[in-house]
Tab-separated table of C-alpha atoms and ligand atoms in Angstrom:
chain	number	residue	atom	x	y	z
A	7	MET	CA	-15.597	143.950	-43.156
A	8	GLY	CA	-12.846	142.433	-42.472
A	9	LEU	CA	-9.049	143.253	-44.425
A	10	SER	CA	-7.964	140.402	-46.881
A	11	PRO	CA	-4.815	139.045	-45.964
A	12	LEU	CA	-3.264	140.422	-49.573
A	13	SER	CA	-4.616	143.757	-48.336
A	14	LEU	CA	-2.956	143.741	-44.638
A	15	SER	CA	-0.018	142.318	-46.194
A	16	PHE	CA	0.616	145.622	-48.151
A	17	PHE	CA	-0.925	147.472	-44.819
A	18	LEU	CA	1.750	146.121	-42.772
A	19	PHE	CA	4.409	146.962	-45.414
A	20	LEU	CA	3.261	150.604	-45.887
A	21	PHE	CA	3.708	150.291	-41.951
A	22	HIS	CA	7.069	148.933	-42.403
A	23	PHE	CA	7.888	151.351	-45.185
A	24	HIS	CA	6.311	154.113	-43.271
A	25	SER	CA	9.018	153.561	-39.743
A	26	THR	CA	12.056	153.247	-41.907
A	27	LEU	CA	11.842	156.227	-43.651
A	28	SER	CA	11.282	157.851	-40.483
A	29	SER	CA	13.611	156.500	-38.340
A	30	SER	CA	17.154	157.325	-40.205
A	31	SER	CA	17.948	160.570	-40.838
A	32	PRO	CA	18.898	161.896	-44.121
A	33	PRO	CA	22.430	161.263	-44.779
A	34	PRO	CA	24.716	164.189	-44.588
A	35	LEU	CA	25.089	166.930	-47.307
A	36	CYS	CA	28.762	167.373	-46.299
A	37	ALA	CA	31.388	166.594	-47.913
A	38	HIS	CA	33.514	164.464	-45.350
A	39	HIS	CA	36.856	166.051	-46.620
A	40	GLN	CA	35.364	169.263	-45.960
A	41	SER	CA	34.152	168.436	-42.494
A	42	LEU	CA	37.677	167.853	-41.315
A	43	SER	CA	39.318	170.709	-42.706
A	44	LEU	CA	36.598	172.994	-41.101
A	45	LEU	CA	37.600	171.275	-37.848
A	46	GLN	CA	40.882	170.836	-38.309
A	47	PHE	CA	40.873	174.422	-38.929
A	48	LYS	CA	38.459	175.229	-35.716
A	49	GLN	CA	41.332	173.348	-34.301
A	50	SER	CA	44.302	175.937	-35.047
A	51	PHE	CA	42.460	179.157	-33.402
A	52	SER	CA	41.991	179.508	-29.981
A	53	ILE	CA	38.279	181.720	-29.262
A	54	LEU	CA	38.960	184.771	-27.518
A	55	THR	CA	36.937	184.883	-23.975
A	56	THR	CA	36.428	188.466	-23.659
A	57	PRO	CA	34.485	189.014	-26.481
A	58	ARG	CA	32.976	192.508	-27.854
A	59	GLU	CA	28.770	192.892	-27.711
A	60	ASP	CA	28.898	192.143	-31.701
A	61	GLN	CA	30.864	188.977	-31.572
A	62	TYR	CA	29.815	185.379	-31.435
A	63	PRO	CA	32.083	182.490	-31.576
A	64	LYS	CA	30.721	181.060	-34.426
A	65	THR	CA	33.198	177.804	-35.196
A	66	GLU	CA	31.945	176.412	-31.473
A	67	SER	CA	28.198	174.998	-32.854
A	68	TRP	CA	31.017	173.117	-35.556
A	69	LYS	CA	30.622	169.416	-33.444
A	70	GLU	CA	32.061	166.013	-35.557
A	71	GLY	CA	29.684	164.014	-36.531
A	72	THR	CA	27.037	166.526	-37.857
A	73	ASP	CA	26.717	167.908	-41.270
A	74	CYS	CA	28.664	170.515	-41.656
A	75	CYS	CA	26.449	172.095	-44.027
A	76	PHE	CA	24.492	173.247	-40.750
A	77	TRP	CA	27.070	174.870	-38.894
A	78	ASP	CA	27.174	178.513	-38.197
A	79	GLY	CA	28.369	180.251	-41.242
A	80	VAL	CA	28.967	177.812	-43.208
A	81	THR	CA	27.472	177.653	-47.060
A	82	CYS	CA	27.512	174.567	-49.036
A	83	ASP	CA	26.791	173.584	-53.048
A	84	LEU	CA	23.496	171.495	-52.228
A	85	GLN	CA	23.589	169.229	-54.990
A	86	THR	CA	27.663	168.326	-54.202
A	87	GLY	CA	27.556	168.778	-50.224
A	88	LEU	CA	31.116	170.955	-51.268
A	89	VAL	CA	31.622	174.026	-49.017
A	90	THR	CA	31.494	176.992	-50.619
A	91	GLY	CA	31.133	179.956	-48.647
A	92	LEU	CA	32.728	180.622	-45.268
A	93	ASP	CA	31.529	183.628	-42.999
A	94	LEU	CA	33.477	183.571	-39.899
A	95	SER	CA	33.673	187.620	-39.581
A	96	SER	CA	33.813	188.651	-35.883
A	97	SER	CA	33.865	185.284	-34.604
A	98	MET	CA	36.666	186.104	-31.859
A	99	LEU	CA	39.353	183.525	-33.867
A	100	TYR	CA	42.868	183.868	-32.579
A	101	GLY	CA	45.729	182.574	-34.042
A	102	THR	CA	48.134	182.272	-36.464
A	103	LEU	CA	47.056	181.616	-40.050
A	104	HIS	CA	49.997	179.204	-41.477
A	105	SER	CA	50.698	178.233	-45.086
A	106	ASN	CA	49.256	175.016	-43.618
A	107	ASN	CA	46.339	175.654	-42.675
A	108	SER	CA	43.595	173.103	-43.739
A	109	LEU	CA	41.256	176.066	-44.973
A	110	PHE	CA	43.369	176.573	-47.894
A	111	SER	CA	42.546	173.406	-49.355
A	112	LEU	CA	38.693	174.290	-49.657
A	113	HIS	CA	39.553	174.844	-52.943
A	114	HIS	CA	35.565	175.168	-53.984
A	115	LEU	CA	34.715	178.175	-51.473
A	116	ARG	CA	34.141	181.469	-53.557
A	117	LYS	CA	33.296	183.161	-51.239
A	118	LEU	CA	35.119	184.205	-47.977
A	119	ASP	CA	34.804	186.361	-45.095
A	120	LEU	CA	37.777	186.573	-41.988
A	121	SER	CA	36.914	190.138	-40.845
A	122	SER	CA	36.780	191.316	-37.077
A	123	ASN	CA	39.072	188.250	-35.837
A	124	TYR	CA	42.441	188.510	-33.972
A	125	PHE	CA	45.113	186.599	-36.704
A	126	THR	CA	48.343	186.918	-37.490
A	127	LEU	CA	49.466	186.183	-40.941
A	128	HIS	CA	52.011	183.811	-41.586
A	129	MET	CA	54.688	185.040	-43.876
A	130	SER	CA	53.952	182.383	-46.624
A	131	SER	CA	49.370	182.467	-46.699
A	132	ARG	CA	48.107	180.552	-49.714
A	133	PHE	CA	45.051	181.742	-51.040
A	134	ASP	CA	46.278	180.975	-54.388
A	135	GLN	CA	45.263	177.319	-53.987
A	136	LEU	CA	41.737	179.453	-53.690
A	137	SER	CA	41.098	180.602	-57.092
A	138	ASN	CA	37.734	179.906	-57.144
A	139	LEU	CA	37.130	183.368	-54.342
A	140	THR	CA	35.604	186.050	-55.826
A	141	HIS	CA	34.914	187.568	-52.287
A	142	LEU	CA	37.547	187.699	-49.950
A	143	ASN	CA	36.790	189.948	-46.814
A	144	LEU	CA	40.245	190.539	-44.139
A	145	SER	CA	39.708	193.437	-43.052
A	146	SER	CA	40.142	194.414	-39.423
A	147	SER	CA	41.644	191.372	-38.365
A	148	GLN	CA	44.764	192.668	-37.037
A	149	PHE	CA	46.789	191.100	-40.099
A	150	GLU	CA	50.405	192.107	-40.054
A	151	GLY	CA	53.391	191.510	-42.535
A	152	GLN	CA	52.715	192.081	-46.490
A	153	VAL	CA	49.892	192.220	-48.680
A	154	PRO	CA	49.763	188.416	-49.317
A	155	SER	CA	50.789	188.616	-52.685
A	156	GLU	CA	48.903	185.659	-54.049
A	157	ILE	CA	45.953	187.555	-53.899
A	158	ALA	CA	46.995	188.545	-57.805
A	159	HIS	CA	46.425	185.262	-58.213
A	160	LEU	CA	43.059	185.648	-57.721
A	161	SER	CA	41.934	186.888	-61.054
A	162	LYS	CA	38.015	185.832	-59.751
A	163	LEU	CA	37.574	188.061	-57.782
A	164	VAL	CA	34.703	190.555	-57.619
A	165	SER	CA	35.168	191.810	-53.637
A	166	LEU	CA	38.226	192.278	-52.028
A	167	ASP	CA	38.581	194.051	-48.554
A	168	LEU	CA	42.087	194.091	-47.002
A	169	SER	CA	41.140	197.445	-45.203
A	170	GLY	CA	42.075	197.890	-41.336
A	171	ASN	CA	44.810	196.312	-40.801
A	172	SER	CA	48.607	196.569	-40.071
A	173	PHE	CA	50.172	195.836	-43.308
A	174	ALA	CA	54.054	196.624	-44.448
A	175	SER	CA	54.182	199.358	-46.744
A	176	LEU	CA	52.341	197.884	-49.972
A	177	GLU	CA	55.366	198.090	-52.562
A	178	SER	CA	54.163	199.451	-56.025
A	179	ILE	CA	54.899	196.431	-57.989
A	180	SER	CA	52.320	194.480	-55.628
A	181	PHE	CA	49.896	196.892	-56.398
A	182	ASP	CA	50.149	196.743	-59.383
A	183	LYS	CA	49.634	193.372	-60.286
A	184	ILE	CA	46.484	193.782	-58.201
A	185	VAL	CA	45.399	195.885	-59.893
A	186	ARG	CA	46.306	194.215	-63.598
A	187	ASN	CA	44.946	191.171	-62.765
A	188	LEU	CA	41.679	191.389	-61.361
A	189	THR	CA	39.905	192.560	-63.851
A	190	LYS	CA	36.592	191.357	-62.146
A	191	LEU	CA	36.641	193.629	-59.389
A	192	ARG	CA	33.862	195.809	-58.819
A	193	GLU	CA	34.719	196.269	-54.891
A	194	LEU	CA	38.183	197.366	-53.558
A	195	ASP	CA	39.255	198.609	-49.632
A	196	LEU	CA	42.347	199.162	-48.932
A	197	SER	CA	42.022	201.464	-46.266
A	198	TYR	CA	44.600	202.038	-43.706
A	199	ALA	CA	47.347	200.286	-45.516
A	200	ASP	CA	50.267	201.493	-46.282
A	201	MET	CA	50.701	203.169	-50.047
A	202	SER	CA	52.760	205.428	-49.721
A	203	LEU	CA	55.524	203.502	-52.135
A	204	VAL	CA	52.073	203.266	-54.688
A	205	VAL	CA	51.940	206.005	-57.540
A	206	PRO	CA	48.656	207.126	-57.431
A	207	ASP	CA	48.649	206.951	-61.503
A	208	SER	CA	48.402	203.416	-60.697
A	209	LEU	CA	44.801	203.763	-59.558
A	210	MET	CA	44.524	204.120	-63.550
A	211	ASN	CA	44.590	200.497	-64.097
A	212	LEU	CA	41.800	199.587	-62.424
A	213	SER	CA	38.833	197.318	-63.366
A	214	SER	CA	36.809	200.176	-65.716
A	215	SER	CA	34.176	197.833	-63.656
A	216	LEU	CA	35.206	199.112	-60.565
A	217	SER	CA	31.716	200.431	-58.382
A	218	SER	CA	33.765	200.583	-55.370
A	219	LEU	CA	37.111	201.977	-54.035
A	220	ARG	CA	38.516	203.058	-50.520
A	221	LEU	CA	41.396	203.692	-50.004
A	222	ASN	CA	40.926	206.049	-46.890
A	223	ASN	CA	43.785	207.076	-44.313
A	224	CYS	CA	46.539	205.061	-47.546
A	225	GLY	CA	49.621	207.542	-46.963
A	226	LEU	CA	49.174	208.105	-50.725
A	227	GLN	CA	51.460	210.661	-51.734
A	228	GLY	CA	51.036	213.733	-55.167
A	229	LYS	CA	48.306	214.139	-57.895
A	230	ILE	CA	44.438	212.362	-58.450
A	231	PRO	CA	45.515	210.634	-61.835
A	232	SER	CA	43.836	213.287	-64.531
A	233	SER	CA	41.718	210.213	-66.183
A	234	MET	CA	40.139	208.792	-62.979
A	235	GLY	CA	37.220	209.204	-65.565
A	236	LYS	CA	37.938	205.640	-67.421
A	237	LEU	CA	36.546	204.611	-64.136
A	238	LYS	CA	32.632	204.999	-65.150
A	239	HIS	CA	30.895	202.713	-63.230
A	240	LEU	CA	32.039	204.683	-59.465
A	241	ARG	CA	29.631	204.781	-57.277
A	242	TYR	CA	31.581	205.646	-54.322
A	243	LEU	CA	35.052	206.800	-54.150
A	244	ASP	CA	36.746	207.632	-50.595
A	245	LEU	CA	40.255	208.953	-50.896
A	246	GLY	CA	40.447	210.353	-47.542
A	247	TRP	CA	43.205	211.431	-44.996
A	248	ASN	CA	45.632	211.287	-47.874
A	249	ASN	CA	47.911	213.431	-48.985
A	250	LEU	CA	46.955	214.434	-52.559
A	251	THR	CA	48.148	217.540	-54.020
A	252	GLY	CA	46.749	219.814	-56.979
A	253	SER	CA	43.181	219.734	-57.982
A	254	ILE	CA	40.111	217.480	-58.583
A	255	PRO	CA	41.103	216.845	-62.298
A	256	TYR	CA	38.216	217.709	-64.669
A	257	ASP	CA	37.310	214.418	-65.835
A	258	PHE	CA	35.457	213.674	-62.570
A	259	GLU	CA	32.722	215.401	-65.260
A	260	GLN	CA	32.687	211.761	-66.491
A	261	LEU	CA	32.149	210.184	-63.024
A	262	THR	CA	27.972	210.243	-63.716
A	263	GLU	CA	27.207	206.969	-61.304
A	264	LEU	CA	28.836	208.858	-57.786
A	265	VAL	CA	26.974	208.365	-55.109
A	266	SER	CA	29.569	209.623	-52.733
A	267	LEU	CA	33.314	211.822	-52.864
A	268	ASP	CA	35.616	211.634	-50.042
A	269	LEU	CA	38.245	213.655	-50.091
A	270	SER	CA	38.391	214.868	-47.100
A	271	ARG	CA	42.121	215.657	-45.075
A	272	ASN	CA	43.958	215.848	-47.541
A	273	THR	CA	45.530	219.168	-46.964
A	274	HIS	CA	47.561	220.311	-49.687
A	275	LEU	CA	44.370	219.527	-52.248
A	276	SER	CA	43.713	222.850	-53.307
A	277	PRO	CA	39.999	221.923	-56.321
A	278	GLU	CA	40.025	225.218	-58.759
A	279	PRO	CA	36.101	226.439	-59.121
A	280	VAL	CA	36.404	224.821	-62.438
A	281	SER	CA	36.764	221.268	-60.886
A	282	LEU	CA	33.595	221.877	-58.453
A	283	TYR	CA	31.421	223.659	-60.589
A	284	LYS	CA	31.852	220.406	-63.005
A	285	ILE	CA	31.319	218.081	-59.880
A	286	VAL	CA	28.364	220.149	-59.050
A	287	GLN	CA	26.844	220.351	-62.537
A	288	ASN	CA	27.354	216.762	-63.876
A	289	LEU	CA	27.632	214.411	-60.996
A	290	THR	CA	24.023	214.810	-60.373
A	291	LYS	CA	23.455	210.842	-58.270
A	292	LEU	CA	25.825	212.933	-56.044
A	293	ARG	CA	24.365	212.945	-52.108
A	294	GLU	CA	27.970	213.111	-49.959
A	295	LEU	CA	30.695	215.369	-50.553
A	296	ALA	CA	33.170	215.200	-48.405
A	297	LEU	CA	35.754	217.964	-48.672
A	298	GLY	CA	36.508	218.825	-44.791
A	299	TYR	CA	40.585	220.102	-44.694
A	300	VAL	CA	40.753	220.653	-47.913
A	301	ASP	CA	42.469	224.027	-49.263
A	302	MET	CA	39.665	225.782	-50.824
A	303	SER	CA	41.955	228.911	-50.637
A	304	LEU	CA	40.543	228.969	-54.662
A	305	VAL	CA	37.298	228.747	-53.997
A	306	ALA	CA	34.584	231.250	-53.315
A	307	PRO	CA	33.125	230.382	-50.061
A	308	ASN	CA	29.084	230.645	-51.929
A	309	SER	CA	29.875	228.674	-54.373
A	310	LEU	CA	28.846	225.070	-52.800
A	311	MET	CA	25.825	226.781	-51.074
A	312	ASN	CA	22.978	225.879	-53.833
A	313	LEU	CA	24.089	222.079	-53.154
A	314	SER	CA	20.640	220.139	-53.573
A	315	PHE	CA	22.821	216.805	-51.759
A	316	PHE	CA	24.087	216.232	-48.736
A	317	VAL	CA	27.664	217.344	-47.607
A	318	ILE	CA	29.055	215.561	-45.062
A	319	SER	CA	31.934	217.841	-44.266
A	320	PHE	CA	31.837	221.428	-45.525
A	321	PRO	CA	35.648	222.603	-45.619
A	322	TRP	CA	35.143	225.685	-43.586
B	17	LIG	C1	51.890	174.019	-39.458
B	17	LIG	O1	53.028	174.666	-39.826
B	17	LIG	C2	53.830	175.469	-38.773
B	17	LIG	C3	54.093	175.822	-38.623
B	17	LIG	O2	55.278	175.804	-39.660
B	17	LIG	C4	53.995	174.157	-37.650
B	17	LIG	O3	54.138	174.806	-35.887
B	17	LIG	C5	52.476	173.332	-37.229
B	17	LIG	O4	52.512	172.067	-36.713
B	17	LIG	C6	52.029	172.859	-38.729
B	17	LIG	N1	50.651	172.145	-38.242
B	17	LIG	C7	50.287	170.876	-39.034
B	17	LIG	C8	48.453	170.735	-39.309
B	17	LIG	O5	50.939	170.555	-39.889
B	18	LIG	C1	36.923	175.291	-58.618
B	18	LIG	O1	35.067	175.024	-58.496
B	18	LIG	C2	34.935	174.055	-58.993
B	18	LIG	C3	33.613	173.386	-58.784
B	18	LIG	O2	33.198	173.818	-57.504
B	18	LIG	C4	36.054	172.606	-59.464
B	18	LIG	O3	36.079	172.081	-60.026
B	18	LIG	C5	37.120	173.788	-59.409
B	18	LIG	O4	37.713	172.013	-59.132
B	18	LIG	C6	37.707	174.769	-58.814
B	18	LIG	N1	39.310	174.869	-58.739
B	18	LIG	C7	40.676	174.663	-58.282
B	18	LIG	C8	40.922	175.074	-58.477
B	18	LIG	O5	40.138	173.755	-57.163
B	19	LIG	C1	34.230	193.398	-44.582
B	19	LIG	O1	33.659	192.986	-43.275
B	19	LIG	C2	33.728	194.017	-42.784
B	19	LIG	C3	33.283	193.824	-40.712
B	19	LIG	O2	32.416	192.880	-41.363
B	19	LIG	C4	31.796	194.548	-43.249
B	19	LIG	O3	32.290	196.091	-42.371
B	19	LIG	C5	32.813	195.402	-44.820
B	19	LIG	O4	31.205	196.103	-45.079
B	19	LIG	C6	33.123	193.962	-45.589
B	19	LIG	N1	33.288	194.571	-47.002
B	19	LIG	C7	32.838	194.084	-47.710
B	19	LIG	C8	33.620	194.968	-49.309
B	19	LIG	O5	31.623	193.219	-47.924
B	20	LIG	C1	47.395	186.176	-62.773
B	20	LIG	O1	46.580	185.208	-62.699
B	20	LIG	C2	47.078	184.146	-63.273
B	20	LIG	C3	46.351	183.169	-62.773
B	20	LIG	O2	44.899	183.040	-63.067
B	20	LIG	C4	48.226	183.669	-62.454
B	20	LIG	O3	48.509	182.745	-63.723
B	20	LIG	C5	49.853	184.629	-63.569
B	20	LIG	O4	50.804	184.509	-62.675
B	20	LIG	C6	48.727	186.079	-62.206
B	20	LIG	N1	49.570	186.961	-62.639
B	20	LIG	C7	50.565	187.658	-61.336
B	20	LIG	C8	51.208	188.759	-61.370
B	20	LIG	O5	49.871	187.342	-60.301
B	21	LIG	C1	49.370	200.030	-66.088
B	21	LIG	O1	49.691	199.010	-67.048
B	21	LIG	C2	50.472	199.042	-68.515
B	21	LIG	C3	50.043	197.744	-69.007
B	21	LIG	O2	49.345	197.057	-68.698
B	21	LIG	C4	51.869	199.428	-67.554
B	21	LIG	O3	52.578	199.775	-68.910
B	21	LIG	C5	52.493	200.734	-67.286
B	21	LIG	O4	52.832	200.983	-66.505
B	21	LIG	C6	50.612	200.668	-66.098
B	21	LIG	N1	50.240	202.270	-64.932
B	21	LIG	C7	50.702	202.121	-64.229
B	21	LIG	C8	50.743	203.738	-63.760
B	21	LIG	O5	51.218	201.355	-63.072
B	22	LIG	C1	52.538	215.825	-48.063
B	22	LIG	O1	52.596	216.412	-49.107
B	22	LIG	C2	53.705	217.746	-49.422
B	22	LIG	C3	53.885	218.707	-50.631
B	22	LIG	O2	53.799	217.550	-51.740
B	22	LIG	C4	54.813	217.783	-48.820
B	22	LIG	O3	55.577	218.961	-48.329
B	22	LIG	C5	54.709	216.974	-47.618
B	22	LIG	O4	55.621	217.040	-46.630
B	22	LIG	C6	53.762	216.065	-47.354
B	22	LIG	N1	52.784	214.940	-45.929
B	22	LIG	C7	53.155	213.932	-45.696
B	22	LIG	C8	52.810	213.909	-44.238
B	22	LIG	O5	53.194	213.489	-45.575
B	23	LIG	C1	28.736	217.867	-67.666
B	23	LIG	O1	27.813	219.096	-67.917
B	23	LIG	C2	27.924	220.178	-68.944
B	23	LIG	C3	27.060	221.038	-68.309
B	23	LIG	O2	25.753	220.565	-68.002
B	23	LIG	C4	27.711	219.317	-70.243
B	23	LIG	O3	27.531	220.629	-71.364
B	23	LIG	C5	28.883	218.427	-70.966
B	23	LIG	O4	28.688	218.081	-71.839
B	23	LIG	C6	28.691	217.511	-69.069
B	23	LIG	N1	29.902	216.724	-69.638
B	23	LIG	C7	29.567	215.008	-69.127
B	23	LIG	C8	30.701	214.680	-69.011
B	23	LIG	O5	28.315	214.490	-69.206
B	24	LIG	C1	22.533	229.859	-56.408
B	24	LIG	O1	20.853	229.984	-57.072
B	24	LIG	C2	20.549	231.549	-57.096
B	24	LIG	C3	19.028	231.395	-57.568
B	24	LIG	O2	19.343	230.171	-58.472
B	24	LIG	C4	21.730	231.816	-58.314
B	24	LIG	O3	21.222	233.246	-58.363
B	24	LIG	C5	22.921	232.120	-57.329
B	24	LIG	O4	23.945	232.993	-58.609
B	24	LIG	C6	23.425	230.707	-57.444
B	24	LIG	N1	24.391	230.972	-56.640
B	24	LIG	C7	25.765	230.230	-57.091
B	24	LIG	C8	26.604	230.381	-56.024
B	24	LIG	O5	25.210	229.509	-58.263
């Protein structure tokens, strides 16, 4: 049975419709101006050509005319096509991050990871323009100069990692601003930042929602604040390799969520038997306790014998 003229034309129409659909690619998701900003960002850095094994030049896949939402390290909002995440960790990027860098025009960024690259930060950066950031990771990227003071404006930050850089000594006032304005912080890592001018007591003004605080090798001087117990949600506390003195405050017994506590290499820290007893008795979730090179002269050598958890470094 042959096709009637009507059904034939319907068939042809369907065929035509189908072929137009499959020959044209979907419109790019990426907003055009975002694409331009990213390409300008790419052009402002060189790629270091002697990679380590764990490094990979993500920006090499960034090509004009292709959809930036599919570029390596880029995350977009699927509704708007705006760039909300940039993960460029270990991407062999080399150069200076100037305040006029197009990176600072990506106002919709929520997560930015520039860790493990080779940047120099210009004195005036514009991180304050990225006020939507919830996660900022600038760790181990050879940043020098002052810790960018505009970071104190990023009041939505939940996670801030500035560890492993060569920042100039952090002023007490700058730290206090960061501490007081970032009320949503859950993770803070400033390890290897020089905090010798910061009074340890200012740690008490940190957000009480903090779950991880890492201040390893920061040159902190003086006593551990006596009301650290306020930071009730702490799970990871690393104060190792500083110059903290005195004992471990009794109110550590309130840090009942602690999983890991590192106080090692504070050679003038001298825990009393009562403090250690409270840690052992009350911190039932503790799995790691580092007390290497702490002054244990007040404590009987067998008092840590009954620990049920893993001690990463013994004081003796
Ligand atoms: C950004 O600023 C630096 C230093 O002031 C300058 O060398 C560079 O040309 C500027 N770049 C653009 C795109 O304006
Ligand atoms: C933050 O992101 C929202 C939603 O993407 C946007 O409407 C707003 O303009 C952004 N804020 C700034 C300061 O750009
Ligand atoms: C920041 O990046 C480094 C290196 O990529 C990673 O080891 C670290 O866990 C990150 N920090 C946070 C707070 O996620
Ligand atoms: C705290 O953040 C707000 C914006 O969220 C800003 O206006 C204010 O200047 C910041 N304070 C400091 C001390 O940076
Ligand atoms: C903590 O913050 C309060 C105000 O919120 C301030 O008066 C006090 O000096 C701060 N403490 C430290 C040790 O910085
Ligand atoms: C550490 O603190 C002690 C006691 O306050 C002091 O004598 C010593 O010089 C400090 N060490 C360093 C390296 O700052
Ligand atoms: C710590 O443990 C002791 C003995 O088990 C208990 O009496 C005390 O209330 C506990 N403290 C806290 C803050 O949980
Ligand atoms: C360790 O546990 C044993 C048996 O439960 C007990 O006899 C001993 O007193 C405990 N030692 C210390 C230092 O708490």
